[in-house]
XYZ file of N, CA and C in Angstrom:
735
model
N 148.615 54.375 166.005
C 148.601 55.608 165.807
C 147.620 55.870 164.486
N 146.669 56.795 164.702
C 145.906 57.299 163.419
C 146.165 58.749 163.140
N 146.734 59.019 162.007
C 146.831 60.431 161.245
C 146.128 60.803 160.169
N 145.312 61.940 160.476
C 144.480 62.487 159.368
C 145.370 63.294 158.423
N 145.274 62.981 157.131
C 146.181 63.565 156.311
C 145.126 64.491 155.335
N 144.755 65.772 155.432
C 143.918 66.413 154.858
C 144.282 67.174 153.757
N 143.709 66.795 152.532
C 143.965 67.770 151.124
C 143.362 68.785 151.361
N 143.789 70.059 150.934
C 143.183 71.408 150.827
C 142.321 71.668 149.689
N 142.379 70.701 148.648
C 141.492 70.991 147.569
C 140.561 69.734 147.478
N 139.541 69.859 146.393
C 138.523 68.883 146.276
C 138.736 67.732 145.312
N 140.212 67.667 144.780
C 140.461 66.706 143.858
C 140.750 65.336 144.621
N 139.815 64.238 144.245
C 139.958 63.282 144.947
C 141.240 62.363 144.498
N 141.545 62.469 143.206
C 142.888 61.709 142.762
C 143.961 62.145 143.367
N 143.932 63.661 143.572
C 145.057 64.192 144.432
C 145.273 63.792 145.799
N 143.970 63.665 146.591
C 143.986 63.137 147.837
C 144.598 61.944 147.774
N 144.291 60.745 146.922
C 144.638 59.648 146.883
C 146.210 59.400 146.671
N 146.957 60.401 145.961
C 148.424 60.488 145.600
C 148.931 60.720 147.030
N 148.292 61.903 147.532
C 148.887 62.505 149.046
C 149.004 61.255 150.099
N 147.561 60.514 150.097
C 147.562 59.486 151.069
C 148.921 58.357 150.707
N 148.882 57.895 149.474
C 150.033 57.019 149.020
C 151.330 57.538 149.470
N 151.786 58.737 149.333
C 152.902 59.144 149.592
C 153.137 59.045 151.344
N 152.090 59.530 151.896
C 152.161 59.470 153.525
C 152.213 58.105 153.913
N 151.461 57.211 153.372
C 151.595 55.766 153.726
C 152.925 55.025 153.416
N 153.427 55.412 152.383
C 154.871 54.945 151.991
C 156.098 55.078 153.115
N 155.745 56.333 153.725
C 156.772 56.694 154.754
C 156.521 56.533 156.228
N 155.199 56.101 156.426
C 154.744 55.886 157.605
C 155.277 54.634 158.211
N 155.501 54.681 159.743
C 156.040 53.617 160.382
C 155.035 52.524 160.642
N 155.521 51.228 160.558
C 154.478 50.235 160.959
C 153.655 50.552 162.116
N 152.279 50.241 161.942
C 151.329 50.488 163.036
C 150.820 51.984 162.814
N 151.156 52.583 161.928
C 150.651 54.031 161.818
C 149.439 54.006 160.579
N 148.528 54.402 160.889
C 147.364 54.279 160.263
C 146.948 55.580 159.326
N 147.147 55.852 158.161
C 147.286 57.080 157.543
C 145.750 57.213 156.949
N 144.922 58.181 157.309
C 143.673 58.479 156.926
C 143.591 59.556 155.993
N 143.487 59.631 154.580
C 143.341 60.628 153.670
C 142.144 61.251 153.850
N 141.945 62.759 153.836
C 140.367 63.322 153.850
C 140.461 64.298 152.645
N 139.455 64.420 151.946
C 139.049 65.390 151.064
C 137.766 66.385 151.621
N 138.035 67.651 151.563
C 136.718 68.395 151.847
C 135.779 68.219 151.049
N 134.810 68.669 151.771
C 133.214 68.589 151.151
C 133.058 69.631 150.212
N 133.620 70.929 150.383
C 133.509 71.996 149.528
C 134.817 72.681 149.363
N 134.903 73.458 148.253
C 136.173 74.251 148.076
C 136.377 73.891 146.538
N 137.557 74.569 146.218
C 138.180 74.510 144.976
C 138.805 73.140 144.515
N 138.704 72.933 143.131
C 139.465 71.713 142.635
C 140.918 71.845 142.834
N 141.621 73.214 142.943
C 142.917 73.180 143.051
C 143.030 74.614 143.744
N 143.924 74.859 144.750
C 144.296 76.065 145.498
C 145.350 76.681 144.990
N 145.273 77.851 144.497
C 146.027 78.788 143.809
C 146.038 80.248 144.171
N 145.646 80.590 145.309
C 145.466 81.908 145.712
C 144.897 82.199 147.026
N 144.930 83.349 147.305
C 144.379 83.790 148.733
C 142.901 83.451 149.149
N 142.101 83.744 148.104
C 140.635 83.487 148.309
C 140.443 81.856 148.310
N 140.945 81.313 147.505
C 140.759 79.791 147.539
C 141.544 79.302 148.719
N 142.367 79.710 148.990
C 143.045 79.247 150.461
C 142.534 79.314 151.481
N 141.942 80.597 151.851
C 140.826 80.830 152.990
C 139.801 79.978 153.046
N 139.363 79.845 151.541
C 138.170 78.882 151.766
C 138.286 77.469 151.974
N 139.481 77.103 151.800
C 140.195 75.615 151.890
C 140.454 75.650 153.466
N 140.751 76.794 154.034
C 141.127 76.654 155.579
C 139.781 76.163 156.390
N 138.777 76.867 155.923
C 137.331 76.669 156.497
C 137.088 74.876 156.419
N 137.178 74.650 155.066
C 136.884 73.160 154.587
C 137.546 72.441 155.199
N 138.951 72.467 155.260
C 139.770 71.566 156.043
C 139.333 71.360 157.520
N 139.036 72.923 158.343
C 138.577 72.422 159.864
C 137.359 71.813 159.632
N 136.300 71.907 158.885
C 135.227 71.231 158.927
C 135.304 69.663 158.397
N 136.190 69.190 157.757
C 136.287 67.996 157.503
C 136.997 67.311 158.673
N 137.795 67.846 159.454
C 138.253 67.324 160.380
C 137.215 67.289 161.732
N 136.450 68.299 161.990
C 135.371 68.370 163.009
C 134.317 67.377 162.437
N 134.265 67.073 161.227
C 133.289 65.911 160.945
C 133.766 64.440 161.166
N 135.096 64.364 161.412
C 135.413 62.846 161.540
C 135.248 62.423 162.886
N 134.577 61.504 162.953
C 133.968 60.970 164.245
C 134.827 59.852 164.862
N 135.966 59.317 164.331
C 136.862 58.122 164.932
C 137.810 59.016 165.705
N 138.516 58.254 166.627
C 139.716 59.086 167.252
C 141.037 58.981 166.478
N 141.599 60.102 166.424
C 142.979 60.276 165.752
C 143.795 60.689 166.686
N 145.141 60.650 166.111
C 146.322 61.215 167.161
C 147.104 62.554 166.600
N 146.543 62.830 165.523
C 147.494 64.134 164.777
C 146.973 64.213 163.554
N 147.052 65.610 163.037
C 146.337 65.918 161.773
C 147.617 66.553 161.024
N 147.644 66.356 159.681
C 148.461 67.020 158.580
C 147.654 67.704 157.797
N 147.921 68.819 157.543
C 147.453 69.857 156.636
C 148.107 69.763 155.307
N 147.825 69.185 154.534
C 148.489 68.805 153.152
C 148.221 69.834 152.049
N 148.765 71.225 152.464
C 148.567 72.295 151.234
C 149.800 72.983 151.605
N 150.558 73.422 150.503
C 151.623 74.255 150.585
C 151.503 75.891 150.548
N 151.903 76.283 151.805
C 151.606 77.776 151.784
C 150.142 78.391 152.152
N 149.219 77.362 152.715
C 148.048 77.697 153.027
C 147.555 78.033 154.191
N 146.365 78.813 154.418
C 145.875 79.266 155.452
C 145.187 78.193 156.308
N 145.237 78.228 157.626
C 144.211 77.427 158.270
C 145.132 76.752 159.534
N 146.259 76.457 159.659
C 146.991 75.597 160.474
C 146.521 76.173 162.183
N 146.752 77.502 162.184
C 146.253 77.974 163.433
C 144.804 77.707 164.066
N 144.012 77.655 163.024
C 142.565 77.403 163.276
C 142.268 76.112 163.921
N 143.026 75.162 163.235
C 142.980 73.508 163.591
C 143.708 73.650 164.835
N 144.704 74.004 165.126
C 145.188 74.284 166.366
C 144.556 74.670 167.448
N 143.669 75.790 167.284
C 142.724 76.113 168.228
C 141.527 74.898 168.498
N 141.229 74.143 167.395
C 140.356 73.419 167.821
C 140.681 71.911 168.324
N 141.840 71.604 168.163
C 142.336 70.383 168.503
C 143.394 70.565 169.420
N 143.497 69.456 170.359
C 144.597 69.342 171.223
C 145.852 68.618 170.673
N 145.576 67.620 169.744
C 146.564 66.630 169.127
C 147.642 67.358 168.315
N 148.630 66.945 167.938
C 149.618 67.764 167.125
C 149.051 68.168 165.864
N 149.055 69.321 165.310
C 148.785 69.904 163.931
C 150.000 70.046 163.013
N 150.147 69.445 161.896
C 151.407 69.616 161.199
C 151.169 70.342 159.876
N 151.720 71.366 159.515
C 151.502 71.636 158.167
C 152.897 71.491 157.359
N 152.308 70.922 156.048
C 153.634 70.474 155.207
C 154.774 71.383 154.792
N 154.170 72.622 154.728
C 155.135 73.860 154.539
C 156.259 73.980 155.522
N 155.797 73.816 156.691
C 156.789 74.112 157.716
C 157.385 72.664 158.191
N 156.760 71.673 157.923
C 157.678 70.302 158.000
C 158.647 70.279 157.051
N 158.253 70.690 155.869
C 159.474 70.435 154.948
C 160.486 71.363 155.071
N 160.187 72.689 155.426
C 161.526 73.648 155.725
C 162.277 73.177 156.919
N 161.506 72.854 157.995
C 162.280 72.635 159.339
C 163.189 71.174 159.024
N 162.540 70.280 158.069
C 163.293 69.212 157.952
C 164.584 69.594 156.907
N 164.476 70.385 155.893
C 165.478 70.837 155.070
C 166.673 71.444 155.932
N 166.407 72.182 156.973
C 167.472 72.766 157.693
C 168.284 71.872 158.364
N 168.024 70.760 158.505
C 168.758 69.527 159.132
C 169.650 69.107 158.127
N 169.553 69.362 156.855
C 170.232 68.787 155.773
C 171.157 69.676 155.075
N 171.017 71.058 155.208
C 172.054 72.111 154.603
C 171.867 73.383 155.090
N 172.607 74.344 154.554
C 172.691 75.537 155.249
C 171.487 76.254 154.737
N 171.207 76.264 153.471
C 170.087 77.028 152.710
C 169.454 76.256 152.058
N 167.926 76.512 151.662
C 166.981 75.415 151.007
C 166.377 76.607 150.315
N 165.839 75.950 149.117
C 164.727 76.640 148.153
C 163.582 75.762 148.201
N 162.511 76.485 147.784
C 161.166 75.895 147.756
C 160.809 76.053 146.322
N 160.567 74.693 145.555
C 160.221 75.013 144.128
C 158.608 74.560 143.904
N 157.920 75.462 143.592
C 156.362 75.205 143.800
C 155.585 75.387 142.346
N 154.399 75.587 142.133
C 153.836 75.737 140.924
C 153.718 77.126 140.334
N 152.495 77.922 140.560
C 152.304 79.026 139.764
C 153.107 80.230 140.512
N 153.565 81.364 139.870
C 153.983 82.505 140.432
C 153.252 82.857 141.578
N 151.859 82.953 141.606
C 150.986 83.692 142.414
C 151.127 82.719 143.836
N 151.739 81.426 143.923
C 151.721 80.831 145.212
C 152.869 81.239 145.768
N 153.952 81.973 145.224
C 155.333 82.190 145.995
C 155.056 83.292 147.194
N 154.163 84.459 147.057
C 154.042 85.219 148.409
C 153.497 84.319 149.393
N 152.487 83.561 148.965
C 151.808 82.841 150.013
C 152.662 81.766 151.191
N 153.499 81.236 150.183
C 154.539 80.379 150.759
C 155.643 81.258 151.465
N 156.051 82.331 151.191
C 156.843 83.401 151.713
C 156.416 83.622 153.028
N 155.075 84.129 153.010
C 154.506 84.535 154.100
C 154.264 83.519 155.125
N 154.007 82.127 154.712
C 153.857 81.091 155.905
C 155.295 80.775 156.449
N 156.412 80.907 155.474
C 157.577 80.676 156.261
C 158.114 81.675 157.024
N 157.696 82.943 156.883
C 158.053 84.150 157.715
C 157.442 83.902 158.928
N 156.169 83.676 158.814
C 155.156 83.682 160.225
C 155.619 82.169 160.965
N 156.265 81.333 160.475
C 156.784 80.211 161.267
C 158.121 80.451 161.550
N 158.754 81.367 161.206
C 160.120 81.750 161.749
C 161.323 80.751 160.852
N 160.760 80.315 159.777
C 161.700 79.620 158.864
C 162.262 80.281 157.785
N 162.195 81.373 157.591
C 162.535 82.182 156.355
C 164.009 82.513 156.358
N 164.698 82.644 157.492
C 166.204 83.110 157.457
C 167.110 82.328 156.697
N 166.754 80.838 156.250
C 167.589 80.159 155.676
C 167.221 79.653 154.485
N 166.097 80.361 154.046
C 165.397 80.014 152.690
C 166.092 80.972 151.615
N 166.668 80.203 150.683
C 167.492 80.950 149.571
C 166.488 81.543 148.609
N 165.505 81.016 148.229
C 164.425 81.155 147.610
C 163.163 80.676 147.251
N 161.993 81.057 146.856
C 161.055 80.295 146.617
C 160.605 80.666 144.790
N 160.756 79.481 144.163
C 160.537 79.675 142.653
C 159.529 78.952 142.103
N 158.804 79.577 141.029
C 157.785 78.709 140.542
C 158.099 78.248 139.199
N 157.501 77.191 139.024
C 157.721 76.301 137.722
C 156.870 76.947 136.737
N 155.546 77.461 137.090
C 154.567 77.808 136.052
C 153.710 76.745 135.706
N 153.612 75.606 136.562
C 152.871 74.693 136.397
C 151.418 74.937 137.107
N 150.188 74.797 136.938
C 149.182 74.937 137.481
C 149.193 73.374 138.445
N 148.420 73.373 139.548
C 148.257 72.499 140.191
C 147.916 71.069 139.728
N 146.605 71.402 138.867
C 146.068 70.282 138.279
C 147.027 69.522 137.083
N 147.972 70.536 136.634
C 148.862 70.173 135.504
C 149.889 68.944 135.805
N 150.090 68.900 137.267
C 150.900 68.033 137.715
C 150.526 66.303 137.713
N 149.158 66.431 137.701
C 148.354 64.901 137.455
C 148.167 64.950 135.789
N 147.760 66.143 135.071
C 147.410 65.813 133.687
C 148.515 65.450 132.994
N 149.748 66.014 133.142
C 150.828 65.516 132.325
C 152.278 65.468 133.275
N 152.166 64.335 133.942
C 153.311 64.185 134.838
C 154.798 64.355 134.194
N 155.052 63.720 133.077
C 156.119 63.745 132.372
C 156.716 65.173 132.185
N 155.745 65.967 131.521
C 156.293 67.377 131.298
C 156.478 68.244 132.777
N 155.385 67.832 133.793
C 155.815 68.244 135.105
C 157.082 67.986 135.884
N 157.422 66.636 135.527
C 158.641 66.303 136.027
C 159.846 67.099 135.582
N 159.849 67.365 134.106
C 160.950 68.251 133.647
C 160.986 69.493 134.081
N 159.848 70.289 134.127
C 159.619 71.376 134.731
C 160.092 71.709 135.990
N 159.803 70.637 137.076
C 160.242 70.760 138.282
C 161.911 70.530 138.412
N 162.191 69.505 137.721
C 163.726 69.286 137.686
C 164.560 70.527 137.332
N 164.173 71.159 136.235
C 164.583 72.301 135.642
C 164.914 73.377 136.774
N 163.684 73.602 137.338
C 163.691 74.496 138.411
C 164.530 74.148 139.667
N 164.501 72.882 140.002
C 165.443 72.660 141.164
C 167.018 72.881 140.770
N 167.215 72.344 139.302
C 168.793 72.678 139.013
C 169.030 74.172 139.160
N 167.881 74.933 138.746
C 168.241 76.473 138.660
C 168.343 76.912 140.042
N 167.775 76.649 141.061
C 167.833 77.139 142.483
C 169.148 76.880 143.105
N 169.641 75.581 142.535
C 171.080 74.805 143.070
C 172.170 75.861 142.431
N 172.029 76.047 141.298
C 173.052 76.820 140.381
C 172.939 78.431 140.793
N 171.692 78.996 140.794
C 171.628 80.267 140.981
C 171.572 81.040 142.140
N 170.831 80.108 143.114
C 170.544 80.625 144.559
C 171.284 79.791 145.394
N 172.066 78.920 145.323
C 173.145 78.261 146.097
C 172.204 77.771 147.034
N 171.185 76.976 146.709
C 170.578 76.161 147.644
C 171.038 74.784 147.818
N 171.275 74.312 149.096
C 171.971 72.913 149.241
C 170.663 71.923 149.359
N 169.463 72.185 149.673
C 168.275 71.245 149.673
C 167.151 72.067 148.892
N 166.261 71.095 148.365
C 164.881 71.602 147.650
C 163.856 71.029 148.282
N 162.846 71.929 148.577
C 161.743 71.523 149.264
C 160.583 71.846 147.825
N 159.811 70.450 147.973
C 158.695 70.596 146.641
C 157.653 71.208 147.414
N 157.322 72.272 146.835
C 156.328 73.249 147.406
C 154.910 73.052 146.594
N 154.512 71.726 146.786
C 152.974 71.425 146.451
C 152.882 69.962 146.762
N 151.605 69.844 147.768
C 151.270 68.627 148.058
C 151.020 67.749 146.555
N 150.623 68.008 145.440
C 150.418 67.287 144.253
C 151.700 66.851 143.631
N 152.756 67.399 144.331
C 154.074 66.923 143.916
C 154.460 65.568 144.416
N 153.702 65.151 145.162
C 154.213 64.030 146.108
C 154.387 62.915 145.330
N 153.607 62.474 144.220
C 153.946 61.238 143.283
C 155.191 61.504 142.672
N 155.729 62.526 142.395
C 156.992 62.874 141.726
C 158.193 62.946 142.281
N 158.064 62.882 143.676
C 159.069 63.064 144.635
C 160.554 61.997 144.254
N 160.134 60.866 144.193
C 161.091 59.748 144.024
C 162.115 60.111 142.787
N 161.261 60.693 141.518
C 161.679 60.713 140.220
C 162.536 62.191 140.308
N 162.075 63.058 141.017
C 163.041 64.179 141.206
C 164.315 64.158 142.018
N 164.136 63.239 142.914
C 165.302 62.890 143.787
C 166.642 62.292 142.742
N 166.070 61.417 142.085
C 166.976 60.708 141.108
C 167.596 61.649 140.177
N 167.235 62.786 139.856
C 167.562 63.572 138.813
C 168.411 64.793 139.426
N 168.274 65.196 140.487
C 168.616 66.381 141.218
C 169.856 66.028 142.301
N 171.053 66.563 142.154
C 172.157 66.187 142.933
C 172.230 66.722 144.292
N 171.014 67.194 144.791
C 171.142 67.614 146.386
C 169.708 67.041 146.883
N 169.832 66.811 148.264
C 168.518 66.488 149.017
C 167.274 67.130 148.591
N 166.080 66.115 148.331
C 164.897 66.862 147.778
C 163.927 66.461 148.827
N 163.101 67.359 149.804
C 162.321 67.107 150.767
C 160.860 67.362 150.193
N 160.071 66.230 150.366
C 158.584 66.181 150.089
C 157.788 66.748 151.428
N 156.931 67.559 151.400
C 156.410 68.092 152.629
C 155.459 67.048 153.260
N 154.881 66.138 152.401
C 153.936 65.142 152.908
C 154.690 64.382 153.978
N 155.552 63.730 153.252
C 156.561 62.875 153.836
C 157.074 63.202 154.939
N 157.723 64.364 154.923
C 158.239 65.085 156.078
C 157.049 65.184 157.250
N 155.968 65.905 156.970
C 155.172 65.786 157.971
C 154.587 64.546 158.732
N 154.774 63.457 157.712
C 154.096 62.306 158.503
C 155.311 61.898 159.533
N 156.440 62.080 159.435
C 157.633 61.556 160.344
C 157.700 62.652 161.502
N 157.388 64.091 161.292
C 157.227 64.951 162.319
C 156.026 64.656 163.409
N 154.869 64.404 162.584
C 153.771 64.152 163.266
C 153.844 62.786 164.205
N 154.600 61.712 163.608
C 154.737 60.559 164.235
C 155.544 60.911 165.637
N 156.672 61.445 165.297
C 157.645 61.834 166.455
C 156.847 62.486 167.676
N 156.057 63.548 167.422
C 155.405 64.265 168.303
C 154.393 63.388 169.089
N 153.698 62.683 168.517
C 152.924 61.555 169.187
C 153.448 60.701 170.096
N 154.472 60.199 169.299
C 155.477 59.154 170.267
C 156.081 59.703 171.644
N 156.455 60.941 171.488
C 156.939 61.802 172.618
C 155.698 62.386 173.524
N 154.675 61.720 173.259
C 153.590 62.417 174.133
C 153.391 63.945 174.215
N 153.486 64.520 173.204
C 153.320 65.990 172.980
C 152.197 66.376 172.613
N 151.440 67.309 172.908
C 150.130 67.786 172.381
C 150.424 69.444 172.110
N 149.301 70.039 171.627
C 149.221 71.132 171.200
C 148.928 72.202 172.391
N 149.751 72.958 172.874
C 149.663 73.949 174.073
C 148.267 74.745 174.019
N 147.623 74.678 174.996
C 146.211 75.427 175.114
C 146.508 76.865 176.182
N 147.735 77.055 176.142
C 147.957 78.103 177.382
C 147.868 79.475 176.722
N 148.056 79.812 175.442
C 147.819 80.985 174.918
C 147.235 81.230 173.638
N 147.992 81.151 172.520
C 147.721 81.481 171.130
C 146.716 80.504 170.762
N 146.704 79.168 171.171
C 145.812 77.951 170.581
C 144.834 77.691 171.494
N 144.572 78.504 172.611
C 143.332 78.145 173.310
C 142.201 77.944 172.667
N 141.495 76.930 173.044
C 140.279 76.771 172.458
C 139.148 78.029 172.102
N 138.473 77.907 171.038
C 137.711 79.101 170.744
C 136.529 79.323 171.685
N 136.276 80.271 172.051
C 135.183 80.552 173.152
C 133.785 80.117 172.627
N 133.016 79.717 173.480
C 131.719 79.127 173.102
C 130.836 80.427 172.531
N 130.278 80.510 171.551
C 129.238 81.469 171.174
C 128.296 81.369 170.022
N 127.353 82.210 169.867
C 126.517 81.976 168.743
C 127.132 82.044 167.439
N 126.581 81.047 166.412
C 127.156 81.358 165.085
C 125.769 81.381 164.348
N 125.881 82.429 163.456
C 124.616 82.727 162.472
C 124.846 81.740 161.317
N 123.739 81.038 161.286
C 123.963 80.206 159.794
C 124.934 79.482 159.594
N 125.831 78.858 160.501
C 127.022 78.202 160.224
C 126.984 76.969 161.315
N 127.369 75.852 160.704
C 127.516 75.602 159.296
C 126.166 75.868 158.478
N 126.507 76.013 157.266
C 125.202 76.379 156.470
C 124.368 75.329 156.295
N 122.773 75.741 156.556
C 122.014 74.571 156.374
C 121.666 73.859 157.654
N 122.497 74.092 158.759
C 122.388 73.411 160.057
C 121.785 74.645 161.127
N 121.074 74.254 162.060
C 120.725 75.068 163.226
C 121.859 75.859 163.814
N 121.653 77.247 164.082
C 122.812 77.789 164.804
C 123.183 77.056 166.011
N 124.602 77.059 166.465
C 125.106 76.198 167.375
C 125.897 77.371 168.333
N 126.369 76.920 169.443
C 127.082 77.905 170.533
C 128.310 77.271 170.584
N 128.906 76.770 169.607
C 130.327 76.431 169.596
C 130.662 75.950 168.275
């Protein structure tokens, strides 16, 4: 089984961390292939960057020429999962949805601990769209920028742990989801410090994707995720002749 794990930003070191976390939980025989988009922002922290990342992720997957069995979109609260599902018939798993759905098996209420405050509405919207908001106690920001997670892991760990403890005490969360793929390298240390289950979206997405592949399930093409209609695209992709698909 081969699973593509696509980072939504262009920071290669973060792609590496995401790939390591995915490989650490993958079953024997599962090949994890981390991908970094060819264009986009170094970190995705708002709607403009998220919409751009959605296009970049789709193009990265379209450019991959070897067979694969599933795709994981490794960006928390980001746009683009629906476009991937139109393009592909293999399972497509978004880490936001994988983390939240996994958390609901572990407790009655879960919270998401993320990076900047501006990421909160994107995550709330993704959870609502996915039908996963009803049992979400809160989405809280640590105030950390995405790149700070790598720049100062020790300080990032303390901020994440403090926020996790806060949502348990104040919001009555029984499970915490780490709301950024860049937190993947810190997951084990957060778990050791917080007294409730802590779900990393990358790890959860791998196990969900593996299960769907083993069950022989594929993305439905009956309605919402039917393939894009063949048509003329003007100047897309940039620098290439216009295509009809």
